[in-house]
Tab-separated table of C-alpha atoms and ligand atoms in Angstrom:
chain	number	residue	atom	x	y	z
A	1	MET	CA	-34.408	10.167	-11.104
A	2	SER	CA	-31.201	11.081	-13.612
A	3	GLU	CA	-29.943	8.431	-15.927
A	4	LEU	CA	-26.888	8.046	-13.987
A	5	THR	CA	-28.741	7.638	-10.614
A	6	ARG	CA	-30.487	4.707	-12.586
A	7	LYS	CA	-26.965	3.222	-13.796
A	8	ALA	CA	-25.649	3.366	-10.192
A	9	GLU	CA	-28.917	1.306	-9.116
A	10	LYS	CA	-28.276	-1.222	-11.820
A	11	LEU	CA	-24.297	-1.356	-11.402
A	12	ASP	CA	-24.947	-1.704	-7.601
A	13	ALA	CA	-27.511	-4.735	-8.208
A	14	ALA	CA	-24.901	-6.664	-10.341
A	15	ASP	CA	-22.193	-5.802	-7.817
A	16	GLU	CA	-20.963	-9.297	-6.477
A	17	LEU	CA	-18.895	-7.579	-3.688
A	18	ALA	CA	-21.883	-5.545	-2.739
A	19	ALA	CA	-22.371	-7.563	0.517
A	20	LYS	CA	-18.724	-6.988	1.826
A	21	ARG	CA	-19.892	-3.436	2.852
A	22	ALA	CA	-21.769	-4.951	5.814
A	23	GLU	CA	-18.634	-6.286	7.026
A	24	PHE	CA	-17.401	-2.690	7.815
A	25	VAL	CA	-18.498	-0.041	10.318
A	26	LEU	CA	-19.631	2.647	8.141
A	27	ASP	CA	-22.454	5.552	8.199
A	28	ASP	CA	-24.237	7.295	5.552
A	29	VAL	CA	-20.992	9.339	4.638
A	30	VAL	CA	-19.443	8.644	0.956
A	31	TYR	CA	-15.992	7.433	2.221
A	32	LEU	CA	-13.395	8.167	-0.465
A	33	ASP	CA	-10.348	8.075	1.652
A	34	GLY	CA	-9.842	4.491	2.019
A	35	ASN	CA	-6.545	5.289	0.022
A	36	SER	CA	-5.446	7.002	3.087
A	37	LEU	CA	-6.952	5.149	5.808
A	38	GLY	CA	-9.382	2.237	5.477
A	39	ALA	CA	-12.666	2.132	7.077
A	40	LEU	CA	-12.841	-0.251	10.407
A	41	PRO	CA	-13.787	-4.000	9.597
A	42	ALA	CA	-16.575	-4.774	11.962
A	43	ALA	CA	-14.527	-7.989	13.305
A	44	VAL	CA	-11.721	-5.582	14.603
A	45	PRO	CA	-13.069	-4.291	17.871
A	46	GLY	CA	-14.180	-7.642	19.099
A	47	ARG	CA	-10.741	-9.079	18.241
A	48	VAL	CA	-8.758	-6.077	19.992
A	49	GLU	CA	-10.815	-6.653	22.955
A	50	ASP	CA	-9.962	-10.201	22.820
A	51	VAL	CA	-6.178	-9.638	22.505
A	52	VAL	CA	-6.198	-6.985	25.228
A	53	ARG	CA	-8.363	-8.786	28.043
A	54	ARG	CA	-7.809	-12.442	27.563
A	55	GLN	CA	-4.540	-12.954	25.660
A	56	TRP	CA	-2.642	-10.031	27.523
A	57	GLY	CA	-5.019	-9.860	30.469
A	58	GLU	CA	-5.387	-13.543	31.529
A	59	LEU	CA	-2.483	-15.485	29.598
A	60	ARG	CA	-0.157	-12.825	29.805
A	61	ILE	CA	3.421	-14.235	28.787
A	62	ARG	CA	2.065	-17.627	27.600
A	63	SER	CA	0.375	-15.820	24.577
A	64	TRP	CA	3.864	-15.370	23.053
A	65	THR	CA	3.794	-19.105	22.437
A	66	GLU	CA	0.512	-20.512	22.979
A	67	GLY	CA	-1.330	-17.528	21.607
A	68	GLY	CA	0.835	-17.379	18.478
A	69	TRP	CA	2.012	-14.058	18.872
A	70	TRP	CA	5.629	-14.939	18.268
A	71	THR	CA	4.947	-16.021	14.803
A	72	ALA	CA	2.251	-13.254	13.982
A	73	PRO	CA	4.635	-11.426	11.428
A	74	GLU	CA	5.090	-14.516	9.261
A	75	ARG	CA	1.558	-15.595	9.611
A	76	ILE	CA	-0.090	-12.530	8.899
A	77	GLY	CA	2.353	-11.853	5.927
A	78	ASP	CA	1.262	-15.280	4.725
A	79	ARG	CA	-2.330	-13.763	4.477
A	80	ILE	CA	-1.188	-10.784	2.806
A	81	ALA	CA	1.002	-12.733	0.252
A	82	PRO	CA	-1.914	-14.151	-2.195
A	83	LEU	CA	-3.129	-10.336	-2.443
A	84	VAL	CA	0.300	-9.347	-3.915
A	85	GLY	CA	0.843	-12.418	-5.904
A	86	ALA	CA	3.596	-14.072	-3.810
A	87	ALA	CA	3.546	-17.497	-2.460
A	88	ALA	CA	3.907	-18.160	1.021
A	89	GLY	CA	7.178	-17.509	3.060
A	90	GLN	CA	8.294	-14.543	1.506
A	91	VAL	CA	6.192	-11.526	3.102
A	92	VAL	CA	6.752	-10.394	6.832
A	93	VAL	CA	4.648	-8.117	8.705
A	94	GLY	CA	6.351	-5.300	10.991
A	95	ASP	CA	7.517	-1.910	11.361
A	96	SER	CA	6.507	1.243	9.047
A	97	THR	CA	6.779	1.097	5.487
A	98	SER	CA	9.153	3.750	5.836
A	99	VAL	CA	11.473	1.327	7.980
A	100	ASN	CA	10.963	-1.359	5.456
A	101	VAL	CA	11.829	0.950	2.606
A	102	PHE	CA	14.981	1.278	4.437
A	103	LYS	CA	15.831	-2.237	4.961
A	104	ALA	CA	14.693	-2.987	1.255
A	105	LEU	CA	16.717	-0.546	-0.236
A	106	VAL	CA	20.059	-0.870	1.663
A	107	GLY	CA	19.542	-4.765	1.219
A	108	ALA	CA	19.048	-4.234	-2.516
A	109	VAL	CA	22.397	-2.503	-2.911
A	110	ARG	CA	24.032	-4.993	-1.108
A	111	LEU	CA	22.675	-7.631	-3.188
A	112	ALA	CA	23.797	-5.967	-6.018
A	113	ARG	CA	27.274	-5.563	-4.929
A	114	GLN	CA	27.327	-9.231	-3.901
A	115	ALA	CA	26.144	-10.207	-7.228
A	116	ASP	CA	29.000	-8.069	-8.690
A	117	GLY	CA	31.888	-9.640	-6.633
A	118	GLY	CA	31.654	-7.172	-3.605
A	119	GLY	CA	33.125	-4.360	-5.774
A	120	LEU	CA	31.703	-0.816	-5.198
A	121	GLY	CA	31.190	-0.005	-8.880
A	122	ARG	CA	27.584	-0.137	-8.558
A	123	ASP	CA	27.283	3.192	-6.873
A	124	GLU	CA	23.806	4.769	-7.606
A	125	ILE	CA	20.458	4.609	-6.255
A	126	VAL	CA	17.665	5.516	-8.807
A	127	VAL	CA	14.581	6.915	-7.093
A	128	ASP	CA	11.113	7.946	-8.450
A	129	ALA	CA	11.521	11.698	-8.253
A	130	THR	CA	7.878	12.282	-7.765
A	131	THR	CA	7.668	9.626	-4.826
A	132	PHE	CA	5.870	10.182	-1.668
A	133	PRO	CA	8.505	12.193	0.423
A	134	THR	CA	9.354	9.296	2.897
A	135	ASP	CA	11.084	7.260	0.020
A	136	GLY	CA	12.843	10.182	-1.188
A	137	TYR	CA	14.225	10.845	2.428
A	138	LEU	CA	15.334	7.211	2.927
A	139	ALA	CA	16.584	6.978	-0.469
A	140	GLY	CA	18.950	9.850	0.250
A	141	SER	CA	20.092	8.282	3.544
A	142	ALA	CA	20.541	4.829	2.216
A	143	ALA	CA	22.627	6.207	-0.406
A	144	ARG	CA	24.956	8.105	1.836
A	145	MET	CA	25.133	5.034	4.161
A	146	THR	CA	26.248	2.678	1.257
A	147	GLY	CA	28.397	5.507	-0.573
A	148	CYS	CA	26.017	5.758	-3.323
A	149	THR	CA	24.717	8.759	-5.322
A	150	LEU	CA	21.104	9.095	-5.507
A	151	ARG	CA	19.546	9.834	-8.734
A	152	PRO	CA	15.941	11.296	-8.455
A	153	VAL	CA	14.396	10.608	-12.180
A	154	PRO	CA	10.733	11.063	-12.942
A	155	PRO	CA	9.308	7.626	-13.790
A	156	SER	CA	8.899	7.941	-17.447
A	157	GLU	CA	12.840	8.272	-17.587
A	158	VAL	CA	13.844	5.346	-15.136
A	159	THR	CA	14.650	3.254	-17.975
A	160	ASP	CA	17.056	5.455	-19.501
A	161	ALA	CA	18.664	6.406	-16.267
A	162	LEU	CA	19.909	2.678	-15.554
A	163	GLY	CA	23.446	1.309	-16.473
A	164	ASP	CA	26.218	-0.637	-15.124
A	165	ARG	CA	26.633	1.925	-12.244
A	166	THR	CA	22.777	1.175	-10.870
A	167	ALA	CA	22.765	-0.576	-7.811
A	168	ALA	CA	18.981	-0.413	-6.849
A	169	VAL	CA	16.010	1.409	-7.998
A	170	LEU	CA	13.106	2.474	-5.708
A	171	LEU	CA	9.589	2.844	-7.479
A	172	ASN	CA	5.917	3.273	-6.918
A	173	HIS	CA	3.440	0.888	-8.071
A	174	VAL	CA	0.723	3.623	-8.036
A	175	ASP	CA	1.585	7.286	-7.363
A	176	TYR	CA	0.149	8.661	-4.309
A	177	ARG	CA	-0.919	12.023	-5.812
A	178	THR	CA	-2.103	11.417	-9.394
A	179	GLY	CA	-3.102	7.554	-9.072
A	180	ARG	CA	-1.111	6.567	-12.110
A	181	LEU	CA	-0.248	3.007	-12.053
A	182	HIS	CA	3.323	2.343	-13.280
A	183	ASP	CA	4.300	-0.364	-15.478
A	184	LEU	CA	5.596	-2.886	-12.902
A	185	PRO	CA	6.387	-6.005	-15.279
A	186	SER	CA	8.689	-3.908	-17.827
A	187	LEU	CA	10.314	-1.578	-15.348
A	188	THR	CA	11.178	-4.533	-13.100
A	189	ALA	CA	12.681	-6.225	-16.248
A	190	ALA	CA	14.600	-3.239	-17.573
A	191	VAL	CA	16.265	-2.968	-13.915
A	192	HIS	CA	17.179	-6.429	-14.138
A	193	ALA	CA	18.639	-6.022	-17.800
A	194	ALA	CA	20.949	-3.355	-16.155
A	195	GLY	CA	22.073	-5.765	-13.444
A	196	ALA	CA	20.416	-3.962	-10.814
A	197	TYR	CA	17.763	-4.780	-7.917
A	198	VAL	CA	14.576	-3.475	-7.494
A	199	VAL	CA	12.456	-2.291	-4.745
A	200	TRP	CA	8.572	-1.563	-5.140
A	201	ASP	CA	6.466	0.522	-3.090
A	202	LEU	CA	3.024	-0.774	-3.039
A	203	CYS	CA	1.293	1.260	-0.504
A	204	HIS	CA	-1.234	2.302	-3.268
A	205	SER	CA	-1.712	-1.128	-4.941
A	206	ALA	CA	-1.670	-3.521	-2.032
A	207	GLY	CA	-5.475	-4.797	-1.994
A	208	ALA	CA	-6.412	-2.579	-4.665
A	209	LEU	CA	-5.270	-4.364	-7.718
A	210	PRO	CA	-3.180	-7.489	-8.593
A	211	VAL	CA	0.438	-7.031	-8.425
A	212	GLY	CA	2.258	-10.195	-9.319
A	213	LEU	CA	5.035	-10.140	-7.417
A	214	ASP	CA	6.199	-13.637	-8.129
A	215	GLU	CA	5.175	-13.628	-11.576
A	216	HIS	CA	7.102	-10.630	-12.691
A	217	GLY	CA	10.263	-11.488	-10.569
A	218	VAL	CA	10.290	-8.538	-8.285
A	219	ASP	CA	13.255	-8.660	-5.987
A	220	LEU	CA	11.858	-6.689	-3.074
A	221	ALA	CA	8.754	-4.742	-1.995
A	222	VAL	CA	7.205	-2.808	0.805
A	223	GLY	CA	3.650	-2.024	1.238
A	224	CYS	CA	1.418	-0.352	4.001
A	225	THR	CA	-1.592	-2.017	5.606
A	226	TYR	CA	-4.027	0.781	6.775
A	227	LYS	CA	-5.280	1.599	3.435
A	228	TYR	CA	-6.729	-1.019	0.995
A	229	LEU	CA	-6.012	-3.629	3.634
A	230	ASN	CA	-7.986	-1.560	6.348
A	231	GLY	CA	-5.365	-2.476	9.045
A	232	GLY	CA	-6.028	0.593	10.991
A	233	PRO	CA	-4.189	3.538	11.956
A	234	GLY	CA	-0.267	3.038	12.034
A	235	ALA	CA	-1.082	-0.694	11.320
A	236	PRO	CA	2.533	-2.335	10.689
A	237	ALA	CA	3.714	-2.409	7.076
A	238	PHE	CA	4.807	-5.528	5.138
A	239	LEU	CA	8.253	-6.629	3.434
A	240	TYR	CA	8.649	-8.937	0.626
A	241	VAL	CA	11.936	-10.675	-0.240
A	242	ARG	CA	11.795	-12.981	-3.092
A	243	ALA	CA	12.593	-16.621	-2.112
A	244	ASP	CA	15.781	-17.223	-3.842
A	245	LEU	CA	17.255	-13.934	-2.390
A	246	GLN	CA	16.436	-14.327	1.121
A	247	ASP	CA	19.640	-16.164	1.783
A	248	ARG	CA	21.640	-13.175	0.631
A	249	PHE	CA	19.267	-10.550	2.128
A	250	ASP	CA	21.671	-8.929	4.495
A	251	SER	CA	19.270	-6.459	6.291
A	252	PRO	CA	20.802	-3.102	7.734
A	253	LEU	CA	18.643	-3.653	10.514
A	254	PRO	CA	19.561	-7.020	11.932
A	255	GLY	CA	17.750	-7.212	15.318
A	256	TRP	CA	17.155	-10.234	17.719
A	257	ASN	CA	13.783	-11.068	16.332
A	258	SER	CA	15.490	-11.805	12.826
A	259	HIS	CA	18.180	-13.880	14.760
A	260	ALA	CA	18.563	-17.645	13.588
A	261	GLU	CA	18.186	-18.535	17.276
A	262	PRO	CA	16.411	-15.361	18.883
A	263	PHE	CA	16.584	-16.869	22.669
A	264	GLY	CA	20.046	-18.151	22.389
A	265	MET	CA	20.916	-14.575	23.212
A	266	ARG	CA	24.307	-15.049	21.387
A	267	ALA	CA	26.528	-11.983	20.798
A	268	GLU	CA	27.193	-12.920	17.316
A	269	TYR	CA	24.581	-12.106	14.681
A	270	GLU	CA	23.231	-15.045	12.671
A	271	PRO	CA	20.511	-14.543	10.327
A	272	ALA	CA	17.399	-16.601	10.216
A	273	ALA	CA	16.596	-18.286	6.813
A	274	GLY	CA	13.365	-17.020	5.046
A	275	ALA	CA	10.971	-14.145	5.521
A	276	VAL	CA	11.872	-13.940	9.476
A	277	ARG	CA	14.991	-12.332	8.194
A	278	GLY	CA	13.076	-9.060	7.663
A	279	ARG	CA	12.100	-8.767	11.357
A	280	VAL	CA	13.691	-6.546	13.596
A	281	GLY	CA	12.510	-6.335	17.218
A	282	THR	CA	9.473	-7.173	19.163
A	283	PRO	CA	6.172	-6.818	17.043
A	284	ASP	CA	3.540	-4.272	17.823
A	285	ILE	CA	1.142	-7.221	18.758
A	286	LEU	CA	-1.840	-4.991	19.272
A	287	SER	CA	-1.949	-3.559	15.785
A	288	MET	CA	-0.488	-6.714	14.284
A	289	LEU	CA	-3.330	-8.553	15.395
A	290	ALA	CA	-6.234	-6.041	14.962
A	291	LEU	CA	-4.663	-6.115	11.225
A	292	GLU	CA	-5.021	-9.785	11.239
A	293	ALA	CA	-8.852	-9.500	12.165
A	294	ALA	CA	-9.287	-6.957	9.497
A	295	LEU	CA	-7.827	-9.087	6.723
A	296	GLU	CA	-10.869	-11.625	7.378
A	297	VAL	CA	-12.814	-9.334	5.025
A	298	TRP	CA	-10.851	-11.074	2.350
A	299	ASP	CA	-12.161	-14.478	2.719
A	300	GLY	CA	-13.781	-15.324	-0.466
A	301	VAL	CA	-12.639	-12.267	-2.506
A	302	THR	CA	-10.187	-12.371	-5.316
A	303	ILE	CA	-7.899	-9.419	-6.192
A	304	ASP	CA	-9.245	-9.548	-9.463
A	305	ALA	CA	-12.670	-9.039	-8.692
A	306	VAL	CA	-11.526	-6.182	-6.617
A	307	ARG	CA	-9.778	-4.988	-9.525
A	308	ALA	CA	-12.562	-5.286	-11.718
A	309	LYS	CA	-14.700	-3.108	-9.409
A	310	SER	CA	-12.287	-0.689	-8.513
A	311	LEU	CA	-12.081	0.037	-12.640
A	312	ALA	CA	-16.069	0.082	-12.805
A	313	LEU	CA	-16.274	2.520	-9.930
A	314	THR	CA	-13.459	5.044	-11.043
A	315	ASP	CA	-14.798	4.788	-14.822
A	316	PHE	CA	-17.884	5.646	-13.552
A	317	PHE	CA	-16.804	8.432	-11.161
A	318	LEU	CA	-15.074	9.663	-14.291
A	319	GLU	CA	-18.323	9.446	-16.289
A	320	CYS	CA	-20.529	11.342	-13.767
A	321	VAL	CA	-17.739	14.076	-13.262
A	322	GLU	CA	-17.744	14.790	-17.096
A	323	GLU	CA	-21.532	14.764	-16.982
A	324	TYR	CA	-21.999	16.990	-13.850
A	325	VAL	CA	-19.024	19.132	-13.487
A	326	PRO	CA	-18.909	22.276	-15.551
A	327	GLU	CA	-16.458	21.728	-18.205
A	328	GLY	CA	-12.761	23.133	-17.611
A	329	ARG	CA	-13.455	23.413	-13.579
A	330	VAL	CA	-11.327	20.665	-12.858
A	331	GLU	CA	-8.405	18.820	-14.687
A	332	CYS	CA	-8.165	15.073	-14.099
A	333	VAL	CA	-4.565	14.164	-13.445
A	334	THR	CA	-5.382	10.310	-13.460
A	335	PRO	CA	-4.763	8.581	-16.716
A	336	ARG	CA	-7.866	7.084	-18.544
A	337	ALA	CA	-6.164	3.974	-19.746
A	338	HIS	CA	-7.096	1.081	-17.256
A	339	GLY	CA	-3.526	-0.381	-17.659
A	340	GLU	CA	-2.292	3.294	-16.102
A	341	ARG	CA	-5.187	3.841	-13.367
A	342	GLY	CA	-4.866	2.636	-9.876
A	343	SER	CA	-7.859	2.730	-7.487
A	344	GLN	CA	-8.017	6.481	-7.216
A	345	VAL	CA	-9.076	9.520	-9.177
A	346	ALA	CA	-7.206	12.775	-8.671
A	347	LEU	CA	-8.722	16.094	-9.853
A	348	ARG	CA	-6.859	19.549	-9.976
A	349	CYS	CA	-8.370	22.859	-9.444
A	350	PRO	CA	-6.946	25.993	-7.899
A	351	ASP	CA	-9.355	26.022	-4.939
A	352	ALA	CA	-8.998	22.275	-4.140
A	353	GLY	CA	-8.401	22.937	-0.315
A	354	ASP	CA	-11.551	24.895	0.231
A	355	VAL	CA	-13.660	22.585	-2.012
A	356	MET	CA	-12.271	19.470	-0.178
A	357	GLU	CA	-13.422	21.108	3.001
A	358	ARG	CA	-16.904	21.775	1.794
A	359	LEU	CA	-17.258	18.276	0.556
A	360	ILE	CA	-16.547	16.694	3.730
A	361	GLU	CA	-19.056	18.986	5.440
A	362	ARG	CA	-21.651	17.495	3.139
A	363	GLY	CA	-20.605	14.054	3.894
A	364	VAL	CA	-18.340	13.192	0.956
A	365	VAL	CA	-14.842	12.408	2.345
A	366	GLY	CA	-12.050	12.450	0.164
A	367	ASP	CA	-8.733	14.344	0.503
A	368	PHE	CA	-6.579	17.210	-0.187
A	369	ARG	CA	-3.065	16.988	-1.471
A	370	ARG	CA	-1.076	20.261	-1.780
A	371	PRO	CA	-0.932	22.432	-3.848
A	372	ASP	CA	-4.055	21.923	-5.947
A	373	VAL	CA	-5.004	18.131	-5.671
A	374	LEU	CA	-8.553	16.497	-4.817
A	375	ARG	CA	-8.126	13.019	-4.216
A	376	PHE	CA	-10.760	10.366	-4.223
A	377	GLY	CA	-9.875	6.847	-3.292
A	378	PHE	CA	-12.162	3.886	-4.133
A	379	THR	CA	-12.172	0.896	-2.177
A	380	PRO	CA	-14.271	-1.521	-3.620
A	381	LEU	CA	-14.937	-3.731	-0.590
A	382	TYR	CA	-17.066	-0.926	0.759
A	383	VAL	CA	-17.932	1.789	-1.865
A	384	GLY	CA	-20.885	1.348	-4.099
A	385	PHE	CA	-21.763	2.914	-7.304
A	386	ALA	CA	-24.422	5.304	-5.556
A	387	ASP	CA	-21.872	6.276	-3.692
A	388	VAL	CA	-20.056	7.672	-6.593
A	389	GLU	CA	-22.641	9.228	-8.221
A	390	ARG	CA	-23.533	11.087	-5.214
A	391	ALA	CA	-19.712	12.145	-4.594
A	392	ALA	CA	-20.008	13.403	-8.127
A	393	ARG	CA	-22.918	15.295	-7.877
A	394	VAL	CA	-22.055	16.841	-4.489
A	395	LEU	CA	-18.546	17.840	-6.113
A	396	ALA	CA	-20.026	19.574	-9.011
A	397	GLU	CA	-22.407	21.491	-6.766
A	398	GLU	CA	-19.729	22.669	-4.836
A	399	LEU	CA	-17.783	23.547	-8.110
A	400	ALA	CA	-20.683	25.102	-9.640
B	501	PLP	C1	3.615	5.625	-1.313
B	501	PLP	C2	3.741	5.820	0.041
B	501	PLP	N1	5.048	5.316	0.755
B	501	PLP	C3	5.245	5.376	2.178
B	501	PLP	C4	4.313	6.065	3.063
B	501	PLP	C5	4.133	6.307	4.573
B	501	PLP	O1	4.765	5.431	5.165
B	501	PLP	P1	4.816	5.170	6.719
B	501	PLP	O2	3.692	4.116	6.753
B	501	PLP	O3	6.034	4.657	7.331
B	501	PLP	O4	4.253	6.450	7.201
B	501	PLP	C6	2.998	6.447	2.331
B	501	PLP	C7	1.978	6.961	3.111
B	501	PLP	O5	0.617	7.360	2.603
B	501	PLP	C8	2.863	6.268	0.878
B	501	PLP	O6	1.633	6.877	0.400
């Protein structure tokens, strides 16, 4: 038994989250792709069966009221809220992340202009130039719609790009490719100092690390629920609008579900108060209630405990890679500093696509991001230290 195998055993024995793994449907594959699609929580299939057979099949239309379908978006939003550091009443679940990026960003430009007395002086949207593509595309469209210029800038240059023309800024908490964690508190403060509004994309941090939305005065945020929140493929996303901004939040997608009186069937739109204002149309109940069941794995778990284990897992993976992988064979593009690391490790190597195929064949599942990045996501609720050691060992064998 190697020293690292022994270390993994010790770390697993001391792991206070170890028992959580049994709440997921897993096999002997080392699953390091939870930053793309979280594993299936064991409670989900039974719940979906109940939703389909009993709630839909037997109660039918009554489920909208008696079964709590109508209020599911806010109820499930309130279940996610503590995981992202938000008090109740500010998070609503529904639509995709992409759609919520659009709502939040156009909403942010409108907030900035209202704050400036309705003028069009604020005519720039700043976006992370290295962002996940959907955010960039939507920021471009939001800019065209609002008469703004789009300014894509690398995250390290965001602060310098801000000024009295900045209306809104769209940033990623964790970079999807490198796993770099950006400094949400100081960037939020810088955007506010410029008189602008910030939208944070939390896809790679929600459920992986503390976000502190309320604590840091974030304006708006969006995130997906199919990665670290394990909601399932295409699970609905979430939208956070800070409580004191909700009355002024003017959604560019004002559907009947966000109307103050949705069943009044009125011709004029009157927005509802609160998080409901972020809704659009009829929610996707099957996915939404699968997500609600998935979130039960968080009972009794704090996001701080998850973060502590996440850092221990990524530290240990880096240690194993350093020990096992021939020097110079891969370049780690994820920062070493804890304050700059999300819950994934990205390694660059020229043949990354082939390497990942071989890893998957050998039961170590990460993913490949073009052109040359091997991504390994660490979900503390179901990944253990022995998994980490095995992944690094198999990786080293394939790279040798
Ligand atoms: C940072 C980020 N934003 C947005 C998305 C995708 O959004 P959607 O759920 O609309 O596909 C992803 C998907 O991986 C992502 O990583």
